[in-house]
Short mmCIF file of C-alpha atoms and ligand atoms in Angstrom, two decimals:
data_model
loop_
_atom_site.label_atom_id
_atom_site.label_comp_id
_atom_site.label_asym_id
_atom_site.label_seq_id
_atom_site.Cartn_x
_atom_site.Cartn_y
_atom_site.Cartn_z
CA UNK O 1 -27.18 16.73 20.35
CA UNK O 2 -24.22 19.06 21.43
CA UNK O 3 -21.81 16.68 20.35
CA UNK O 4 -23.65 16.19 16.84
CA UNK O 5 -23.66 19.76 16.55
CA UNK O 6 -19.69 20.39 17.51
CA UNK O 7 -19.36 17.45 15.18
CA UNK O 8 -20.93 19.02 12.10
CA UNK O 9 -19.10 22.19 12.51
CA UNK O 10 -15.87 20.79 12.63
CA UNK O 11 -16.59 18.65 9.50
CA UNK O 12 -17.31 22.46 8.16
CA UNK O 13 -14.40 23.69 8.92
CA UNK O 14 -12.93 21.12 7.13
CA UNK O 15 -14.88 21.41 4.04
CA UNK O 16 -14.18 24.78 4.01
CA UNK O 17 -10.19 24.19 4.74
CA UNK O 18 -10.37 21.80 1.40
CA UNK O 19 -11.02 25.27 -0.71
CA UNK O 20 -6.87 25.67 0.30
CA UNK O 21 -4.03 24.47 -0.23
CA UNK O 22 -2.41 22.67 2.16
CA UNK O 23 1.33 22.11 2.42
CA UNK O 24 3.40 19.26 1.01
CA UNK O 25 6.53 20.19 3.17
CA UNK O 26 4.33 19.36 6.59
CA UNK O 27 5.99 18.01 9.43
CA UNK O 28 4.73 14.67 10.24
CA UNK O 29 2.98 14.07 13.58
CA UNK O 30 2.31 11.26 16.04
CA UNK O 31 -1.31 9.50 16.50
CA UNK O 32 -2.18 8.14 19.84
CA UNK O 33 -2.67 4.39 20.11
CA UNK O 34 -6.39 3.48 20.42
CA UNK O 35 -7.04 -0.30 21.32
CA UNK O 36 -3.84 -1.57 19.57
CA UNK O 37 -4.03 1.04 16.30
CA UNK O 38 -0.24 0.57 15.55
CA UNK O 39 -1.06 -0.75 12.37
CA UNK O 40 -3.63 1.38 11.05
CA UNK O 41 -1.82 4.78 12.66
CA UNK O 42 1.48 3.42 10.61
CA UNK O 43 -0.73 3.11 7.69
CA UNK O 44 -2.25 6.72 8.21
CA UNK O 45 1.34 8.22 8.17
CA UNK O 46 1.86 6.73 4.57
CA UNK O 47 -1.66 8.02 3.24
CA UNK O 48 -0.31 11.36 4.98
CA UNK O 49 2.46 11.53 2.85
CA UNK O 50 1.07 10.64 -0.97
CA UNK O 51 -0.41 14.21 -1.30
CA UNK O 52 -1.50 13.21 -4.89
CA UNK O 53 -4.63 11.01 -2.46
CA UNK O 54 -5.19 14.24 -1.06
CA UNK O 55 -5.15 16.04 -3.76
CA UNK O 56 -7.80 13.56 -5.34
CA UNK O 57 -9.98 13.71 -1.69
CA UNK O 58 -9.85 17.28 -1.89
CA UNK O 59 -11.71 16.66 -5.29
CA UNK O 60 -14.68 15.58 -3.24
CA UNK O 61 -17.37 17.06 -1.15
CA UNK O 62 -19.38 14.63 0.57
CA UNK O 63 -23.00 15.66 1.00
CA UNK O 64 -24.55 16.66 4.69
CA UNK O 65 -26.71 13.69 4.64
CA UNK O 66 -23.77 11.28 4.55
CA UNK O 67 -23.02 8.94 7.40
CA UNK O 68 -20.71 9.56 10.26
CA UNK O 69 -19.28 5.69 9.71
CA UNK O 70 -18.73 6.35 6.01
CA UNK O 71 -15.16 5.24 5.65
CA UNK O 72 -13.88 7.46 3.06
CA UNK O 73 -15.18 10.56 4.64
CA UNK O 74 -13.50 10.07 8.17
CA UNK O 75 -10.46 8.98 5.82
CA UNK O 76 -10.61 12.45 4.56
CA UNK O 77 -11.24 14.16 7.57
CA UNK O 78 -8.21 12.24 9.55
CA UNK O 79 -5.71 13.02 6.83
CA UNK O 80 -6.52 16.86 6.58
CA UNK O 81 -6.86 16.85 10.58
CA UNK O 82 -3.03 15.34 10.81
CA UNK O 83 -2.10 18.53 9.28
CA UNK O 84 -3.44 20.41 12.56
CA UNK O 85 -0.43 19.96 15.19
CA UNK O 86 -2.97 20.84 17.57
CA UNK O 87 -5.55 18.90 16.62
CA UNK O 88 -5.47 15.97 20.17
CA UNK O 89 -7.40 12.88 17.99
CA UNK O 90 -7.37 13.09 14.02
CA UNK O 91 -7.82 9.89 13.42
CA UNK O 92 -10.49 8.94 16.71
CA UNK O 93 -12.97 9.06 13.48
CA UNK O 94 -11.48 7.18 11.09
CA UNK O 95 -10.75 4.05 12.98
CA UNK O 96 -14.14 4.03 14.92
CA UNK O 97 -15.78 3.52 10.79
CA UNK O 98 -12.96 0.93 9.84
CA UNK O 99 -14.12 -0.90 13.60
CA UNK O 100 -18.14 -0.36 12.81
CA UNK O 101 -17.61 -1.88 8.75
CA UNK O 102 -14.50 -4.39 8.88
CA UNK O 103 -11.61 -4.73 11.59
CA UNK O 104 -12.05 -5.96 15.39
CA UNK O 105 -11.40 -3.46 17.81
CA UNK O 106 -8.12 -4.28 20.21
CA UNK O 107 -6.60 -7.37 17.69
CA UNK O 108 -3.41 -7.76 16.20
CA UNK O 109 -3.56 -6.35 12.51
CA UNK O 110 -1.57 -7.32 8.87
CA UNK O 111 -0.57 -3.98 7.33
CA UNK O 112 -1.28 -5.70 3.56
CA UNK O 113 -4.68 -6.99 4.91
CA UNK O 114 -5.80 -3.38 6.43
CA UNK O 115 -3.77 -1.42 3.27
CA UNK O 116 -6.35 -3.11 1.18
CA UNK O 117 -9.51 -2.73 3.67
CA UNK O 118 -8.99 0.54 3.67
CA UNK O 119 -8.88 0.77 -0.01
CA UNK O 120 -11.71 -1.51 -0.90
CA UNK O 121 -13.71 0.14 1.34
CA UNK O 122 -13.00 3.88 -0.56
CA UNK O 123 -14.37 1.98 -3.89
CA UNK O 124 -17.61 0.70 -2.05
CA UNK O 125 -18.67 3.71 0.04
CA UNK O 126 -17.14 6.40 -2.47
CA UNK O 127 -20.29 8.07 -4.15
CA UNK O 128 -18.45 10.02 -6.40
CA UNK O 129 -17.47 6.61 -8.56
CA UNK O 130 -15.31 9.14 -11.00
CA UNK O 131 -12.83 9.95 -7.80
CA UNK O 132 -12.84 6.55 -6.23
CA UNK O 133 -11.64 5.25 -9.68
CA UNK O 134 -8.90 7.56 -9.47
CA UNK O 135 -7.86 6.36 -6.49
CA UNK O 136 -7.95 3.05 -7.46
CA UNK O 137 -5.85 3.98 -10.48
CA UNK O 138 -3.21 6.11 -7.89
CA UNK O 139 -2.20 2.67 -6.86
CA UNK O 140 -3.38 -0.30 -9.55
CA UNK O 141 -1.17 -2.31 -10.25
CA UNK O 142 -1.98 -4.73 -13.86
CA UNK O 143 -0.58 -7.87 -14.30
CA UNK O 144 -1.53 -10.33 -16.90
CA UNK O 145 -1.59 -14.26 -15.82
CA UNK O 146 -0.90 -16.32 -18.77
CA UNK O 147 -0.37 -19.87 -19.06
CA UNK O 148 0.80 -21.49 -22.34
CA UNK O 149 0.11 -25.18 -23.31
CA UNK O 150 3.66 -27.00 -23.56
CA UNK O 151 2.24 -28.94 -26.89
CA UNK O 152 -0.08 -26.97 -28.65
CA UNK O 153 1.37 -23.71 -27.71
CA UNK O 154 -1.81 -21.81 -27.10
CA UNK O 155 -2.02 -19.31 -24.52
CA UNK O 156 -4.54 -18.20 -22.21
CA UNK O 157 -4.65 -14.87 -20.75
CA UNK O 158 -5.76 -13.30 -17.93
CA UNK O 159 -6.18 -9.76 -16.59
CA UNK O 160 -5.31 -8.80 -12.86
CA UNK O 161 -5.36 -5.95 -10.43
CA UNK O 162 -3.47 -5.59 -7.55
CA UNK O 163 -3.26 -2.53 -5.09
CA UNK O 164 0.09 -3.97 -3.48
CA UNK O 165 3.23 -6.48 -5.56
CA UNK O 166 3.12 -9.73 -3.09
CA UNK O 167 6.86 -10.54 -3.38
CA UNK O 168 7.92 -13.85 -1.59
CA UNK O 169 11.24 -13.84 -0.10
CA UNK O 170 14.13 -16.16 0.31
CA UNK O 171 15.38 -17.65 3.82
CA UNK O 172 18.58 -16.26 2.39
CA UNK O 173 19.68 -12.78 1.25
CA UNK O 174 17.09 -10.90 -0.73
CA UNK O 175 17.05 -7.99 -2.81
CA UNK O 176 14.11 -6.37 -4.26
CA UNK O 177 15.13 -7.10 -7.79
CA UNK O 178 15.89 -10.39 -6.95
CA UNK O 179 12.54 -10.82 -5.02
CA UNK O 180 10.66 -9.12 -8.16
CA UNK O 181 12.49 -11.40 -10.51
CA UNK O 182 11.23 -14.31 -8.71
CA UNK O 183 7.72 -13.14 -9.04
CA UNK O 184 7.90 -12.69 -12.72
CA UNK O 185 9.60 -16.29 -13.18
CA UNK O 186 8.15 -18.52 -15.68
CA UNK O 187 7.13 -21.68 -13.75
CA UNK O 188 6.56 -25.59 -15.21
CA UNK O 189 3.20 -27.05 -14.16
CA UNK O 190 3.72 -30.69 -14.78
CA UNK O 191 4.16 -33.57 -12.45
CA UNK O 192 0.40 -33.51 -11.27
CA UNK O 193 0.11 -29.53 -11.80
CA UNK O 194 -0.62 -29.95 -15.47
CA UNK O 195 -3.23 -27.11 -16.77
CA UNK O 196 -6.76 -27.48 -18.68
CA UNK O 197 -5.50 -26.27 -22.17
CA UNK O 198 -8.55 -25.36 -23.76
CA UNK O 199 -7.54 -25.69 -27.48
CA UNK O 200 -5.92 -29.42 -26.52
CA UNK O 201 -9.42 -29.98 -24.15
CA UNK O 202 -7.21 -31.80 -21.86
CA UNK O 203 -4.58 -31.34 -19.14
CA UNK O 204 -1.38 -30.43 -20.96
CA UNK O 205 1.99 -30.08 -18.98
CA UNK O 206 2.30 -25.72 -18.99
CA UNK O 207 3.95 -22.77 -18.02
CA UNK O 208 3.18 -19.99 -15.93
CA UNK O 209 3.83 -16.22 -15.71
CA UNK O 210 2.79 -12.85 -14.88
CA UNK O 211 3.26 -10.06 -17.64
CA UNK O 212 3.46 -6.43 -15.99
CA UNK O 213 1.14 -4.42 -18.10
CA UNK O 214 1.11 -1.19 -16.13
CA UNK O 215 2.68 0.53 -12.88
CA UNK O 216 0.64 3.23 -10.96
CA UNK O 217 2.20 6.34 -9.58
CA UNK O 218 2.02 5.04 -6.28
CA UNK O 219 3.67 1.78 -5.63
CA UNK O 220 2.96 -0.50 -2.75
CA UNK O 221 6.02 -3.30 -2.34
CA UNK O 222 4.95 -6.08 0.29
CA UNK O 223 7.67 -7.79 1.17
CA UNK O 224 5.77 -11.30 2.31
CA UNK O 225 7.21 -12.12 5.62
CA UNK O 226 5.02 -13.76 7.24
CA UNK O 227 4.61 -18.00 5.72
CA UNK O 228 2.35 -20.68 6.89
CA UNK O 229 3.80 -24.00 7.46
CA UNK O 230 1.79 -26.36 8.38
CA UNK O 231 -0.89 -24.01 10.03
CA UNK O 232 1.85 -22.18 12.03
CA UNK O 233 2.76 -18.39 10.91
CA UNK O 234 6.22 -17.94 11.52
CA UNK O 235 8.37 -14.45 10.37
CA UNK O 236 11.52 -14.81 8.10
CA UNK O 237 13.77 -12.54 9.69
CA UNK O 238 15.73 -12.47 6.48
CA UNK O 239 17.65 -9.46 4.84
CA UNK O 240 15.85 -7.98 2.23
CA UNK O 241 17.94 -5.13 0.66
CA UNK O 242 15.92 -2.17 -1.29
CA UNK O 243 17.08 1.40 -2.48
CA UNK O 244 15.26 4.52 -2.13
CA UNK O 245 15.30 5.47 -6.20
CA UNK O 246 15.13 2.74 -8.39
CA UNK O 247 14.74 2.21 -12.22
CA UNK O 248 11.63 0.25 -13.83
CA UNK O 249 13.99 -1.38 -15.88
CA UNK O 250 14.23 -3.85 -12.89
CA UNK O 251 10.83 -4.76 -13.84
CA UNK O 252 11.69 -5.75 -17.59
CA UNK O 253 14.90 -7.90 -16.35
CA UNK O 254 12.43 -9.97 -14.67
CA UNK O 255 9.98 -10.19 -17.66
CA UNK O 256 10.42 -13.60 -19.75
CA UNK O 257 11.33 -13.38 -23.16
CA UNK O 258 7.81 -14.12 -24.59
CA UNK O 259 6.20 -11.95 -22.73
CA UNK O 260 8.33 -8.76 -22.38
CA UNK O 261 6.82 -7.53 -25.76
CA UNK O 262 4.91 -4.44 -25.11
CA UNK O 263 5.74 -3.79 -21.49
CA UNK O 264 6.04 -0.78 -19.55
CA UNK O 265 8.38 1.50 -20.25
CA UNK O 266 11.65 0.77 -18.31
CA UNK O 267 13.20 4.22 -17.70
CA UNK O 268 10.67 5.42 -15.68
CA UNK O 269 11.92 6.49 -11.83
CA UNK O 270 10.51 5.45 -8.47
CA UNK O 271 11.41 7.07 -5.39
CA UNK O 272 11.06 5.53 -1.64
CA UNK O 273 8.67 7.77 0.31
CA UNK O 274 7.66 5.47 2.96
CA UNK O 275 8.39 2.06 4.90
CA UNK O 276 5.72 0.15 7.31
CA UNK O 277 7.93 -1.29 9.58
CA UNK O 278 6.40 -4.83 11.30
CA UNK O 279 8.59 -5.50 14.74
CA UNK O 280 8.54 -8.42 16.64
CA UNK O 281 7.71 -12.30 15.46
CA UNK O 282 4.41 -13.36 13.77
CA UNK O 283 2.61 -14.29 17.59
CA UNK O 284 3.51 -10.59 19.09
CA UNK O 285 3.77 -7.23 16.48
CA UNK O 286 3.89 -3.82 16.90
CA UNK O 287 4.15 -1.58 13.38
CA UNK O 288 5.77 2.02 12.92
CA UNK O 289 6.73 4.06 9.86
CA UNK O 290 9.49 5.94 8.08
CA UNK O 291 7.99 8.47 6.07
CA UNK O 292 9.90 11.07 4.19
CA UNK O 293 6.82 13.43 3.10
CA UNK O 294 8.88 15.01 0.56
CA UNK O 295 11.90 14.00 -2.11
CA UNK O 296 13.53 17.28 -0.13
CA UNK O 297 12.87 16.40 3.21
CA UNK O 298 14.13 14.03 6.08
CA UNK O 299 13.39 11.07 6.97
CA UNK O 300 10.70 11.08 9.88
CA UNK O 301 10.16 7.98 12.26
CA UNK O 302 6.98 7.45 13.43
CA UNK O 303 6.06 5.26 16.51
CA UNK O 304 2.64 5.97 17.43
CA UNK O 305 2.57 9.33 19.19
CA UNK O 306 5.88 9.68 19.29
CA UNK O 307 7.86 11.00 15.95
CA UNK O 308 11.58 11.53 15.37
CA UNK O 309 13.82 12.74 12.74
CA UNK O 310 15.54 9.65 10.99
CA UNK O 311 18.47 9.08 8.80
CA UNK O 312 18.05 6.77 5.88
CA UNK O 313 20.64 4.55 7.06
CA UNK O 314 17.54 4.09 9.90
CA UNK O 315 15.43 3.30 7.05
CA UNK O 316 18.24 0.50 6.16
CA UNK O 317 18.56 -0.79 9.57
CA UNK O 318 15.16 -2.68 8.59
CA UNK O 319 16.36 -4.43 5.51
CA UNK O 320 16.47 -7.72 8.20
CA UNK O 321 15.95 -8.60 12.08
CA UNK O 322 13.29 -8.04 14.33
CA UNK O 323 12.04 -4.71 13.16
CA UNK O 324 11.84 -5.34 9.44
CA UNK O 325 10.36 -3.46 6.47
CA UNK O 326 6.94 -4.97 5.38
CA UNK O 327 5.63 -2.41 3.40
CA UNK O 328 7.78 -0.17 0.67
CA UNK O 329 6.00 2.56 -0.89
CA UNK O 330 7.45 4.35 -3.96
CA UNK O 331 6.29 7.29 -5.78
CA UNK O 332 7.01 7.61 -9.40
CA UNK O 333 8.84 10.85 -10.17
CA UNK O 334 6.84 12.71 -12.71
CA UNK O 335 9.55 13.71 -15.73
CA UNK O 336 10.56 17.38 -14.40
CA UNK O 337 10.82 16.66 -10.94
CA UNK O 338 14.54 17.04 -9.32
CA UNK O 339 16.41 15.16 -7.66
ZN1 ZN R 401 -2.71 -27.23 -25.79
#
């Protein structure tokens, strides 16, 4: 019962800390590595730096009857508590509700796969539906599949979400335009890939692409390192270049002619905040972060519970090799912002 109690009050205390601010320029701080937590505590020092999620969490005030493995609430609670230097376990919580609903305790974890737990679980066990839809808006991405009939022309559409861009990458040299181009490439489905046309009513040789209909302001990059050949996951080690401000007219270069119509703008700016670093091969992994809370501040590395100032020609170091970037998260820089 003691523990309940000390429990509820220091949920009140944070409830009552939400009626502050907090501040953006915090100094990032290390998380202890419970059963293998790498991943998730690399992932925790990203959500620790997009202040607009906390800004939307703040929003919300879960009610006293609500469960202690309710995933969004000990997602709240860890994110304000990493802002306590003192505080010993902020996110204890927080992964003992992601073990009770969806990850095994003490396994090796994929930062995409978990990125997207975490979020899918905020959209099921968020009560307030108005703020979990913000969230999912913070970082939906839209795409729209379409596939056009090689004879008759006709094209059918298809609308898509996505909280992270899957780009594939090259054995060779990579940059992120080039990897982004690649996903928006029209591809041919013929030679036994032909598509149902449904104005022909028959299999007609096609083509396929993806139309970008919007960005969010938060903008998850998975660089997709890890490829299954023949039921073995191996790691491509290969350099991926990608800057730390970059335009969104990348996006319409990679946009086919009939379907750039109507895209996003393309002089909007996006601004590197964070990397999810994977190190090691796709058997053994370990995963830190380089988080830069702030357009103004330094890079910070993050390693577990240890954190160091970085350099952003750190951050570069992990463009290829055996610690490599997995994760790239941009912020888009709202029109008056500096710098
Ligand atoms: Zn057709």
């Amino acid at each position: 019962m003691g523990e309940f109690w000390s429990k509820m009050d220091h949920y009140r205390q944070y409830r009552r800390s939400t009626s502050y601010s907090y501040s953006r320029d915090y100094e990032v701080r290390g998380l202890l590595n419970y059963s293998l937590s790498c991943c998730v505590n690399s992932l925790l020092q990203s959500f620790s730096a997009t202040t607009e999620l906390l800004d939307i969490l703040n929003k919300w005030y879960p009610s006293d009857g609500i469960e202690q493995s309710n995933v969004p609430q000990q997602f709240k609670n860890a994110l304000l508590a990493m802002r306590d230097k003192s505080h010993p376990a902020p996110h204890r919580d927080f992964l003992d509700s992601l073990y009770y609903h969806a990850i095994r305790r003490g396994t090796q974890q994929d930062a995409d796969e978990i990125f997207h737990i975490i979020l899918d679980l905020i959209q099921k066990q968020m009560p307030d539906v108005c703020l979990a839809q913000e969230i999912r808006s913070l970082y939906e991405i839209k795409v729209e599949t379409q596939v056009q009939c090689s004879k008759c022309l006709f094209i059918q559409r298809e609308p898509n979400s996505l909280f992270s861009l899957p780009l594939a990458i090259r054995e060779s040299e990579n940059t992120l335009e080039s990897c982004i181009n690649s996903y928006f490439q029209l591809q041919n489905l013929e030679n036994g890939e032909e598509h149902h046309c449904n104005q022909c009513e028959q299999k007609q040789p096609s083509t396929h692409g993806l139309k970008l209909v919007s960005l969010p302001l938060i903008l998850c990059v998975h660089l997709k390192r890890f490829r299954n050949d023949r039921g073995f996951t191996r790691k491509l080690h290969s350099k991926v270049t990608f800057p730390d401000n970059f335009n969104t007219g990348i996006f319409a270069a990679g946009q086919s002619e009939n379907v750039a119509n109507d895209s996003p703008r393309a002089d909007e700016h996006y601004s590197l905040y964070a990397v999810i670093v994977h190190i090691g091969t796709a058997m053994f992994g370990h995963y830190t972060a380089y988080i830069r809370p702030t357009q103004d501040q330094k890079w910070y590395y993050a390693d577990d519970s240890s954190v160091q100032p970085a350099r952003w020609a750190d951050v570069q170091d992990t463009y290829k090799g055996c610690d490599t970037a997995y994760l790239l998260l941009y912020r888009k820089k709202s029109c008056n912002s500096s710098g």
